[in-house]
Amino acid sequence: MKTQQLQIRVSPHQKAALRRLAAAADLDVSAYVLSRALPPATDRFAGVLEALHESEEPSYALAELSDLLAGWGAGEFVEGTGRADTGGLSPLVGNYVAAMVEQAAHLKGVTVPPWTRQVAPLERPWFATSMRAVRLHLLGAAPVPYKRRNLFVDAGIGARV
C-alpha cells in the first residue's frame, strides 16, 4: 500500500516527455516513473542474466547478482528468481548463478526455484584460485550449494573478498 508522496522538479519539456512515455506504456506518470526507477524484481534479475550472457568477464555481473540477491526480501526473491534463462551461459557461470540463487533461497527460508535443477553440476571441480595451499581451505569453506555444484569459493551471497 502506498502511503507516501514524493515530488520531483522537472522542466515543462521533461514533464511533457514523461507524459508521452507513460501514455505509450499505458501507465500513469507515477507508475511509469516508478517502473523505471524501481523496476520489478523479475526485470532486475533478467537484466543481470542478460549482462552475464553478453560479458566476456562475468565477475562484475556476478557481484551485481550477489548484491541483488542479498538485498531482496523473501517475496522479492521468489518473484525475481522464479524464471531464468541460463541457456547460453558457460557451465561455470550457469552453475555459479544457480549456486548463488540456491544459497540465497536457503538464507531467506524459501523454496529453491525449480529451474536451478536444470543446471547440471560441473563435471570437474573448479577452484576460485590456482594456489594449491588455498584450495584445501576452499574445500571446507565453500558454502554447501557451491560444493554441490563442484564450485569451491571462499564466500557466497553478500560477501566481498
Short mmCIF file of N, CA and C in Angstrom, two decimals:
data_model
loop_
_atom_site.label_atom_id
_atom_site.label_comp_id
_atom_site.label_asym_id
_atom_site.label_seq_id
_atom_site.Cartn_x
_atom_site.Cartn_y
_atom_site.Cartn_z
N MET A 1 0.85 -1.17 0.00
CA MET A 1 0.00 0.00 0.00
C MET A 1 0.90 1.24 0.00
N LYS A 2 0.59 2.15 -0.88
CA LYS A 2 1.37 3.38 -0.99
C LYS A 2 0.77 4.43 -0.06
N THR A 3 1.59 4.93 0.86
CA THR A 3 1.11 5.92 1.83
C THR A 3 1.95 7.19 1.83
N GLN A 4 2.96 7.25 0.98
CA GLN A 4 3.85 8.40 0.95
C GLN A 4 3.79 9.08 -0.41
N GLN A 5 4.21 10.33 -0.42
CA GLN A 5 4.22 11.09 -1.66
C GLN A 5 5.62 11.64 -1.87
N LEU A 6 6.03 11.75 -3.14
CA LEU A 6 7.33 12.29 -3.49
C LEU A 6 7.14 13.27 -4.63
N GLN A 7 7.77 14.42 -4.52
CA GLN A 7 7.70 15.41 -5.59
C GLN A 7 9.07 15.56 -6.20
N ILE A 8 9.12 15.69 -7.52
CA ILE A 8 10.38 15.99 -8.18
C ILE A 8 10.17 17.20 -9.08
N ARG A 9 11.21 17.95 -9.27
CA ARG A 9 11.12 19.13 -10.13
C ARG A 9 11.63 18.75 -11.52
N VAL A 10 10.82 19.06 -12.51
CA VAL A 10 11.17 18.80 -13.91
C VAL A 10 10.81 20.03 -14.73
N SER A 11 11.43 20.14 -15.88
CA SER A 11 11.10 21.24 -16.79
C SER A 11 9.79 20.90 -17.50
N PRO A 12 9.13 21.90 -18.09
CA PRO A 12 7.92 21.61 -18.86
C PRO A 12 8.17 20.59 -19.98
N HIS A 13 9.33 20.68 -20.60
CA HIS A 13 9.68 19.73 -21.66
C HIS A 13 9.81 18.31 -21.10
N GLN A 14 10.46 18.17 -19.96
CA GLN A 14 10.61 16.85 -19.34
C GLN A 14 9.25 16.28 -18.91
N LYS A 15 8.40 17.15 -18.38
CA LYS A 15 7.07 16.70 -17.94
C LYS A 15 6.26 16.19 -19.14
N ALA A 16 6.32 16.93 -20.24
CA ALA A 16 5.60 16.50 -21.44
C ALA A 16 6.16 15.18 -21.97
N ALA A 17 7.47 15.04 -21.93
CA ALA A 17 8.09 13.79 -22.39
C ALA A 17 7.68 12.62 -21.49
N LEU A 18 7.65 12.84 -20.18
CA LEU A 18 7.22 11.78 -19.26
C LEU A 18 5.77 11.39 -19.51
N ARG A 19 4.93 12.38 -19.76
CA ARG A 19 3.52 12.08 -20.06
C ARG A 19 3.38 11.25 -21.33
N ARG A 20 4.14 11.62 -22.37
CA ARG A 20 4.09 10.86 -23.63
C ARG A 20 4.57 9.42 -23.42
N LEU A 21 5.68 9.27 -22.73
CA LEU A 21 6.23 7.93 -22.49
C LEU A 21 5.29 7.09 -21.64
N ALA A 22 4.69 7.70 -20.62
CA ALA A 22 3.75 6.98 -19.77
C ALA A 22 2.53 6.54 -20.57
N ALA A 23 2.01 7.44 -21.40
CA ALA A 23 0.84 7.10 -22.21
C ALA A 23 1.17 5.96 -23.18
N ALA A 24 2.36 6.01 -23.77
CA ALA A 24 2.77 4.95 -24.69
C ALA A 24 2.89 3.61 -23.99
N ALA A 25 3.24 3.64 -22.69
CA ALA A 25 3.35 2.40 -21.91
C ALA A 25 2.03 2.03 -21.26
N ASP A 26 0.99 2.83 -21.51
CA ASP A 26 -0.34 2.61 -20.92
C ASP A 26 -0.29 2.65 -19.39
N LEU A 27 0.46 3.64 -18.88
CA LEU A 27 0.59 3.84 -17.43
C LEU A 27 0.36 5.30 -17.11
N ASP A 28 0.02 5.57 -15.85
CA ASP A 28 0.01 6.97 -15.44
C ASP A 28 1.46 7.38 -15.18
N VAL A 29 1.71 8.68 -15.05
CA VAL A 29 3.08 9.17 -14.92
C VAL A 29 3.76 8.58 -13.69
N SER A 30 3.07 8.52 -12.56
CA SER A 30 3.67 7.97 -11.34
C SER A 30 4.10 6.52 -11.54
N ALA A 31 3.21 5.71 -12.10
CA ALA A 31 3.53 4.30 -12.32
C ALA A 31 4.69 4.15 -13.30
N TYR A 32 4.72 5.01 -14.32
CA TYR A 32 5.80 4.94 -15.30
C TYR A 32 7.14 5.27 -14.65
N VAL A 33 7.19 6.37 -13.91
CA VAL A 33 8.45 6.78 -13.26
C VAL A 33 8.90 5.71 -12.27
N LEU A 34 7.98 5.17 -11.48
CA LEU A 34 8.34 4.11 -10.54
C LEU A 34 8.86 2.87 -11.26
N SER A 35 8.25 2.52 -12.38
CA SER A 35 8.70 1.32 -13.10
C SER A 35 10.11 1.48 -13.64
N ARG A 36 10.50 2.73 -13.92
CA ARG A 36 11.85 2.99 -14.41
C ARG A 36 12.85 3.13 -13.27
N ALA A 37 12.44 3.76 -12.19
CA ALA A 37 13.35 3.98 -11.07
C ALA A 37 13.52 2.72 -10.22
N LEU A 38 12.45 1.98 -10.04
CA LEU A 38 12.46 0.76 -9.23
C LEU A 38 11.83 -0.36 -10.04
N PRO A 39 12.58 -0.91 -11.00
CA PRO A 39 11.98 -1.93 -11.85
C PRO A 39 11.57 -3.16 -11.05
N PRO A 40 10.57 -3.87 -11.53
CA PRO A 40 10.15 -5.09 -10.84
C PRO A 40 11.31 -6.07 -10.71
N ALA A 41 11.24 -6.89 -9.69
CA ALA A 41 12.31 -7.83 -9.39
C ALA A 41 12.66 -8.71 -10.59
N THR A 42 11.65 -9.18 -11.31
CA THR A 42 11.92 -10.06 -12.45
C THR A 42 12.76 -9.36 -13.51
N ASP A 43 12.49 -8.07 -13.73
CA ASP A 43 13.26 -7.32 -14.72
C ASP A 43 14.71 -7.15 -14.28
N ARG A 44 14.91 -6.89 -12.99
CA ARG A 44 16.27 -6.69 -12.49
C ARG A 44 17.08 -7.98 -12.61
N PHE A 45 16.48 -9.11 -12.24
CA PHE A 45 17.17 -10.40 -12.34
C PHE A 45 17.47 -10.72 -13.80
N ALA A 46 16.49 -10.53 -14.67
CA ALA A 46 16.69 -10.79 -16.10
C ALA A 46 17.79 -9.89 -16.67
N GLY A 47 17.86 -8.65 -16.19
CA GLY A 47 18.89 -7.73 -16.66
C GLY A 47 20.29 -8.20 -16.29
N VAL A 48 20.45 -8.73 -15.09
CA VAL A 48 21.76 -9.25 -14.67
C VAL A 48 22.11 -10.48 -15.50
N LEU A 49 21.13 -11.36 -15.72
CA LEU A 49 21.40 -12.55 -16.55
C LEU A 49 21.78 -12.14 -17.97
N GLU A 50 21.13 -11.12 -18.49
CA GLU A 50 21.47 -10.63 -19.83
C GLU A 50 22.90 -10.11 -19.86
N ALA A 51 23.29 -9.39 -18.81
CA ALA A 51 24.67 -8.89 -18.73
C ALA A 51 25.65 -10.06 -18.69
N LEU A 52 25.29 -11.14 -18.00
CA LEU A 52 26.15 -12.31 -17.95
C LEU A 52 26.26 -12.99 -19.32
N HIS A 53 25.17 -13.00 -20.07
CA HIS A 53 25.20 -13.58 -21.42
C HIS A 53 26.13 -12.78 -22.34
N GLU A 54 26.18 -11.47 -22.14
CA GLU A 54 26.93 -10.60 -23.04
C GLU A 54 28.37 -10.37 -22.60
N SER A 55 28.72 -10.78 -21.40
CA SER A 55 30.02 -10.43 -20.82
C SER A 55 31.10 -11.47 -21.08
N GLU A 56 32.26 -10.97 -21.42
CA GLU A 56 33.45 -11.83 -21.52
C GLU A 56 34.01 -12.08 -20.12
N GLU A 57 33.86 -11.11 -19.24
CA GLU A 57 34.36 -11.19 -17.87
C GLU A 57 33.17 -11.05 -16.93
N PRO A 58 32.68 -12.16 -16.38
CA PRO A 58 31.44 -12.13 -15.61
C PRO A 58 31.54 -11.65 -14.17
N SER A 59 32.74 -11.35 -13.68
CA SER A 59 32.88 -11.07 -12.25
C SER A 59 32.04 -9.88 -11.79
N TYR A 60 31.95 -8.82 -12.59
CA TYR A 60 31.17 -7.66 -12.18
C TYR A 60 29.67 -7.97 -12.15
N ALA A 61 29.19 -8.68 -13.15
CA ALA A 61 27.77 -9.04 -13.18
C ALA A 61 27.44 -10.02 -12.06
N LEU A 62 28.36 -10.93 -11.73
CA LEU A 62 28.13 -11.85 -10.61
C LEU A 62 28.10 -11.08 -9.29
N ALA A 63 28.96 -10.08 -9.15
CA ALA A 63 28.93 -9.25 -7.94
C ALA A 63 27.61 -8.48 -7.85
N GLU A 64 27.13 -8.00 -8.99
CA GLU A 64 25.84 -7.31 -9.01
C GLU A 64 24.72 -8.27 -8.63
N LEU A 65 24.78 -9.50 -9.12
CA LEU A 65 23.78 -10.50 -8.77
C LEU A 65 23.83 -10.80 -7.28
N SER A 66 25.02 -10.91 -6.72
CA SER A 66 25.15 -11.16 -5.28
C SER A 66 24.50 -10.04 -4.48
N ASP A 67 24.76 -8.80 -4.86
CA ASP A 67 24.15 -7.66 -4.16
C ASP A 67 22.64 -7.68 -4.30
N LEU A 68 22.16 -7.99 -5.49
CA LEU A 68 20.72 -8.04 -5.74
C LEU A 68 20.06 -9.10 -4.87
N LEU A 69 20.59 -10.31 -4.88
CA LEU A 69 20.01 -11.40 -4.11
C LEU A 69 20.08 -11.12 -2.61
N ALA A 70 21.20 -10.54 -2.15
CA ALA A 70 21.35 -10.25 -0.73
C ALA A 70 20.38 -9.16 -0.27
N GLY A 71 20.08 -8.23 -1.16
CA GLY A 71 19.23 -7.10 -0.79
C GLY A 71 17.74 -7.38 -0.83
N TRP A 72 17.34 -8.42 -1.51
CA TRP A 72 15.92 -8.73 -1.62
C TRP A 72 15.37 -9.39 -0.37
N GLY A 73 14.13 -9.07 -0.06
CA GLY A 73 13.40 -9.83 0.94
C GLY A 73 12.91 -11.12 0.30
N ALA A 74 12.30 -11.98 1.10
CA ALA A 74 11.84 -13.28 0.60
C ALA A 74 10.85 -13.14 -0.56
N GLY A 75 9.91 -12.21 -0.45
CA GLY A 75 8.91 -12.04 -1.51
C GLY A 75 9.51 -11.60 -2.82
N GLU A 76 10.40 -10.60 -2.76
CA GLU A 76 11.07 -10.13 -3.98
C GLU A 76 11.91 -11.25 -4.59
N PHE A 77 12.58 -12.01 -3.72
CA PHE A 77 13.41 -13.11 -4.20
C PHE A 77 12.59 -14.13 -4.98
N VAL A 78 11.48 -14.56 -4.39
CA VAL A 78 10.62 -15.55 -5.05
C VAL A 78 10.12 -15.01 -6.38
N GLU A 79 9.67 -13.75 -6.38
CA GLU A 79 9.17 -13.14 -7.62
C GLU A 79 10.29 -13.00 -8.65
N GLY A 80 11.43 -12.51 -8.21
CA GLY A 80 12.51 -12.19 -9.14
C GLY A 80 13.21 -13.39 -9.75
N THR A 81 13.32 -14.48 -9.00
CA THR A 81 14.10 -15.62 -9.47
C THR A 81 13.24 -16.78 -9.97
N GLY A 82 11.95 -16.58 -10.08
CA GLY A 82 11.06 -17.66 -10.48
C GLY A 82 11.39 -18.28 -11.82
N ARG A 83 11.87 -17.47 -12.74
CA ARG A 83 12.26 -17.96 -14.07
C ARG A 83 13.64 -17.40 -14.39
N ALA A 84 14.41 -18.20 -15.12
CA ALA A 84 15.74 -17.73 -15.51
C ALA A 84 16.16 -18.38 -16.82
N ASP A 85 16.76 -17.58 -17.67
CA ASP A 85 17.30 -18.09 -18.92
C ASP A 85 18.81 -18.25 -18.74
N THR A 86 19.21 -19.45 -18.31
CA THR A 86 20.64 -19.71 -18.13
C THR A 86 21.24 -20.41 -19.35
N GLY A 87 20.40 -20.75 -20.32
CA GLY A 87 20.91 -21.33 -21.56
C GLY A 87 21.82 -20.33 -22.23
N GLY A 88 22.91 -20.79 -22.75
CA GLY A 88 23.86 -19.88 -23.39
C GLY A 88 24.95 -19.41 -22.45
N LEU A 89 24.76 -19.57 -21.15
CA LEU A 89 25.83 -19.26 -20.21
C LEU A 89 26.82 -20.42 -20.22
N SER A 90 28.06 -20.13 -19.94
CA SER A 90 29.04 -21.22 -19.82
C SER A 90 28.63 -22.11 -18.65
N PRO A 91 29.04 -23.37 -18.64
CA PRO A 91 28.70 -24.23 -17.50
C PRO A 91 29.16 -23.63 -16.17
N LEU A 92 30.33 -23.00 -16.16
CA LEU A 92 30.83 -22.39 -14.92
C LEU A 92 29.90 -21.27 -14.45
N VAL A 93 29.57 -20.35 -15.33
CA VAL A 93 28.73 -19.21 -14.94
C VAL A 93 27.31 -19.68 -14.61
N GLY A 94 26.77 -20.60 -15.39
CA GLY A 94 25.44 -21.14 -15.09
C GLY A 94 25.38 -21.77 -13.71
N ASN A 95 26.41 -22.52 -13.35
CA ASN A 95 26.47 -23.14 -12.03
C ASN A 95 26.66 -22.10 -10.94
N TYR A 96 27.45 -21.09 -11.22
CA TYR A 96 27.66 -20.02 -10.24
C TYR A 96 26.34 -19.32 -9.94
N VAL A 97 25.59 -18.99 -10.99
CA VAL A 97 24.28 -18.34 -10.81
C VAL A 97 23.35 -19.24 -10.02
N ALA A 98 23.27 -20.52 -10.40
CA ALA A 98 22.39 -21.45 -9.70
C ALA A 98 22.78 -21.59 -8.24
N ALA A 99 24.07 -21.70 -7.96
CA ALA A 99 24.53 -21.82 -6.57
C ALA A 99 24.19 -20.57 -5.76
N MET A 100 24.36 -19.40 -6.36
CA MET A 100 24.03 -18.16 -5.66
C MET A 100 22.54 -18.12 -5.33
N VAL A 101 21.71 -18.50 -6.27
CA VAL A 101 20.26 -18.49 -6.06
C VAL A 101 19.88 -19.53 -5.01
N GLU A 102 20.50 -20.71 -5.07
CA GLU A 102 20.22 -21.75 -4.08
C GLU A 102 20.61 -21.31 -2.67
N GLN A 103 21.77 -20.68 -2.55
CA GLN A 103 22.20 -20.21 -1.23
C GLN A 103 21.27 -19.10 -0.73
N ALA A 104 20.91 -18.18 -1.59
CA ALA A 104 20.01 -17.10 -1.19
C ALA A 104 18.66 -17.64 -0.76
N ALA A 105 18.15 -18.64 -1.46
CA ALA A 105 16.87 -19.26 -1.08
C ALA A 105 16.97 -19.85 0.32
N HIS A 106 18.06 -20.54 0.59
CA HIS A 106 18.26 -21.12 1.92
C HIS A 106 18.31 -20.02 2.99
N LEU A 107 19.06 -18.97 2.73
CA LEU A 107 19.20 -17.88 3.70
C LEU A 107 17.87 -17.17 3.96
N LYS A 108 17.01 -17.12 2.95
CA LYS A 108 15.72 -16.44 3.08
C LYS A 108 14.61 -17.38 3.53
N GLY A 109 14.92 -18.67 3.63
CA GLY A 109 13.93 -19.64 4.09
C GLY A 109 12.82 -19.91 3.09
N VAL A 110 13.15 -19.85 1.81
CA VAL A 110 12.14 -20.10 0.77
C VAL A 110 12.60 -21.27 -0.11
N THR A 111 11.69 -21.76 -0.91
CA THR A 111 11.97 -22.88 -1.80
C THR A 111 12.89 -22.44 -2.94
N VAL A 112 13.81 -23.31 -3.28
CA VAL A 112 14.72 -23.05 -4.40
C VAL A 112 13.93 -23.09 -5.70
N PRO A 113 14.13 -22.12 -6.60
CA PRO A 113 13.40 -22.14 -7.87
C PRO A 113 13.70 -23.43 -8.65
N PRO A 114 12.67 -24.01 -9.27
CA PRO A 114 12.85 -25.28 -9.98
C PRO A 114 13.89 -25.24 -11.11
N TRP A 115 14.06 -24.10 -11.75
CA TRP A 115 14.98 -24.03 -12.88
C TRP A 115 16.41 -24.37 -12.49
N THR A 116 16.77 -24.20 -11.21
CA THR A 116 18.15 -24.49 -10.80
C THR A 116 18.49 -25.97 -10.99
N ARG A 117 17.48 -26.83 -10.91
CA ARG A 117 17.72 -28.27 -11.09
C ARG A 117 18.06 -28.62 -12.53
N GLN A 118 17.76 -27.73 -13.45
CA GLN A 118 18.08 -27.96 -14.86
C GLN A 118 19.54 -27.65 -15.18
N VAL A 119 20.24 -27.02 -14.25
CA VAL A 119 21.65 -26.69 -14.46
C VAL A 119 22.49 -27.84 -13.90
N ALA A 120 23.10 -28.61 -14.79
CA ALA A 120 23.89 -29.77 -14.36
C ALA A 120 25.17 -29.30 -13.67
N PRO A 121 25.52 -29.93 -12.54
CA PRO A 121 26.76 -29.56 -11.84
C PRO A 121 27.98 -29.75 -12.74
N LEU A 122 29.02 -29.02 -12.44
CA LEU A 122 30.26 -29.14 -13.21
C LEU A 122 30.81 -30.56 -13.08
N GLU A 123 31.38 -31.06 -14.14
CA GLU A 123 31.94 -32.41 -14.11
C GLU A 123 33.23 -32.46 -13.31
N ARG A 124 34.00 -31.38 -13.35
CA ARG A 124 35.27 -31.33 -12.62
C ARG A 124 35.24 -30.16 -11.65
N PRO A 125 35.93 -30.30 -10.52
CA PRO A 125 35.96 -29.21 -9.54
C PRO A 125 36.56 -27.94 -10.13
N TRP A 126 36.00 -26.81 -9.72
CA TRP A 126 36.54 -25.50 -10.10
C TRP A 126 36.86 -24.76 -8.81
N PHE A 127 38.07 -24.24 -8.72
CA PHE A 127 38.51 -23.51 -7.54
C PHE A 127 38.69 -22.04 -7.88
N ALA A 128 38.38 -21.18 -6.94
CA ALA A 128 38.47 -19.73 -7.15
C ALA A 128 39.92 -19.26 -7.20
N THR A 129 40.85 -20.13 -6.95
CA THR A 129 42.27 -19.78 -7.00
C THR A 129 43.06 -20.94 -7.56
N SER A 130 44.22 -20.63 -8.11
CA SER A 130 45.11 -21.69 -8.58
C SER A 130 46.14 -22.04 -7.51
N MET A 131 46.14 -21.32 -6.40
CA MET A 131 47.11 -21.57 -5.33
C MET A 131 46.72 -22.84 -4.56
N ARG A 132 47.56 -23.85 -4.66
CA ARG A 132 47.27 -25.15 -4.05
C ARG A 132 47.05 -25.05 -2.54
N ALA A 133 47.80 -24.23 -1.87
CA ALA A 133 47.68 -24.12 -0.41
C ALA A 133 46.30 -23.60 -0.01
N VAL A 134 45.70 -22.78 -0.84
CA VAL A 134 44.39 -22.19 -0.52
C VAL A 134 43.26 -23.14 -0.90
N ARG A 135 43.50 -24.01 -1.84
CA ARG A 135 42.45 -24.94 -2.28
C ARG A 135 41.94 -25.81 -1.14
N LEU A 136 42.82 -26.26 -0.27
CA LEU A 136 42.39 -27.07 0.87
C LEU A 136 41.42 -26.28 1.74
N HIS A 137 41.72 -25.01 1.95
CA HIS A 137 40.82 -24.14 2.71
C HIS A 137 39.46 -24.04 2.01
N LEU A 138 39.47 -23.87 0.70
CA LEU A 138 38.23 -23.72 -0.05
C LEU A 138 37.37 -24.98 0.00
N LEU A 139 38.00 -26.14 0.07
CA LEU A 139 37.23 -27.38 0.18
C LEU A 139 36.33 -27.37 1.40
N GLY A 140 36.80 -26.77 2.48
CA GLY A 140 35.99 -26.70 3.70
C GLY A 140 35.13 -25.46 3.79
N ALA A 141 35.59 -24.36 3.22
CA ALA A 141 34.93 -23.07 3.41
C ALA A 141 33.77 -22.82 2.45
N ALA A 142 33.77 -23.46 1.32
CA ALA A 142 32.74 -23.18 0.31
C ALA A 142 31.34 -23.48 0.87
N PRO A 143 30.39 -22.57 0.65
CA PRO A 143 29.00 -22.84 1.07
C PRO A 143 28.48 -24.10 0.36
N VAL A 144 27.61 -24.82 1.03
CA VAL A 144 27.11 -26.11 0.53
C VAL A 144 26.55 -26.04 -0.90
N PRO A 145 25.71 -25.05 -1.25
CA PRO A 145 25.19 -25.04 -2.63
C PRO A 145 26.30 -24.99 -3.68
N TYR A 146 27.41 -24.35 -3.35
CA TYR A 146 28.53 -24.27 -4.28
C TYR A 146 29.23 -25.63 -4.36
N LYS A 147 29.45 -26.25 -3.20
CA LYS A 147 30.10 -27.57 -3.19
C LYS A 147 29.31 -28.58 -4.01
N ARG A 148 27.98 -28.55 -3.89
CA ARG A 148 27.15 -29.48 -4.65
C ARG A 148 27.34 -29.32 -6.15
N ARG A 149 27.75 -28.14 -6.55
CA ARG A 149 27.93 -27.86 -7.98
C ARG A 149 29.40 -27.92 -8.39
N ASN A 150 30.24 -28.41 -7.48
CA ASN A 150 31.67 -28.57 -7.75
C ASN A 150 32.38 -27.23 -7.89
N LEU A 151 31.86 -26.22 -7.21
CA LEU A 151 32.46 -24.89 -7.16
C LEU A 151 33.04 -24.68 -5.77
N PHE A 152 34.28 -24.26 -5.71
CA PHE A 152 34.92 -24.07 -4.41
C PHE A 152 35.38 -22.62 -4.30
N VAL A 153 34.60 -21.86 -3.55
CA VAL A 153 34.81 -20.43 -3.36
C VAL A 153 34.89 -20.16 -1.86
N ASP A 154 35.39 -19.00 -1.51
CA ASP A 154 35.56 -18.67 -0.10
C ASP A 154 34.29 -18.14 0.54
N ALA A 155 33.46 -17.51 -0.22
CA ALA A 155 32.27 -16.87 0.35
C ALA A 155 31.15 -16.91 -0.66
N GLY A 156 29.96 -16.63 -0.18
CA GLY A 156 28.79 -16.66 -1.05
C GLY A 156 28.08 -15.33 -1.09
N ILE A 157 26.77 -15.39 -1.06
CA ILE A 157 25.89 -14.23 -1.21
C ILE A 157 26.22 -13.13 -0.20
N GLY A 158 26.35 -11.91 -0.72
CA GLY A 158 26.53 -10.74 0.13
C GLY A 158 27.95 -10.52 0.63
N ALA A 159 28.86 -11.43 0.36
CA ALA A 159 30.24 -11.29 0.85
C ALA A 159 31.12 -10.66 -0.21
N ARG A 160 32.13 -9.98 0.25
CA ARG A 160 33.14 -9.41 -0.65
C ARG A 160 34.50 -9.91 -0.19
N VAL A 161 35.25 -10.43 -1.14
CA VAL A 161 36.60 -10.89 -0.82
C VAL A 161 37.62 -10.16 -1.65
#
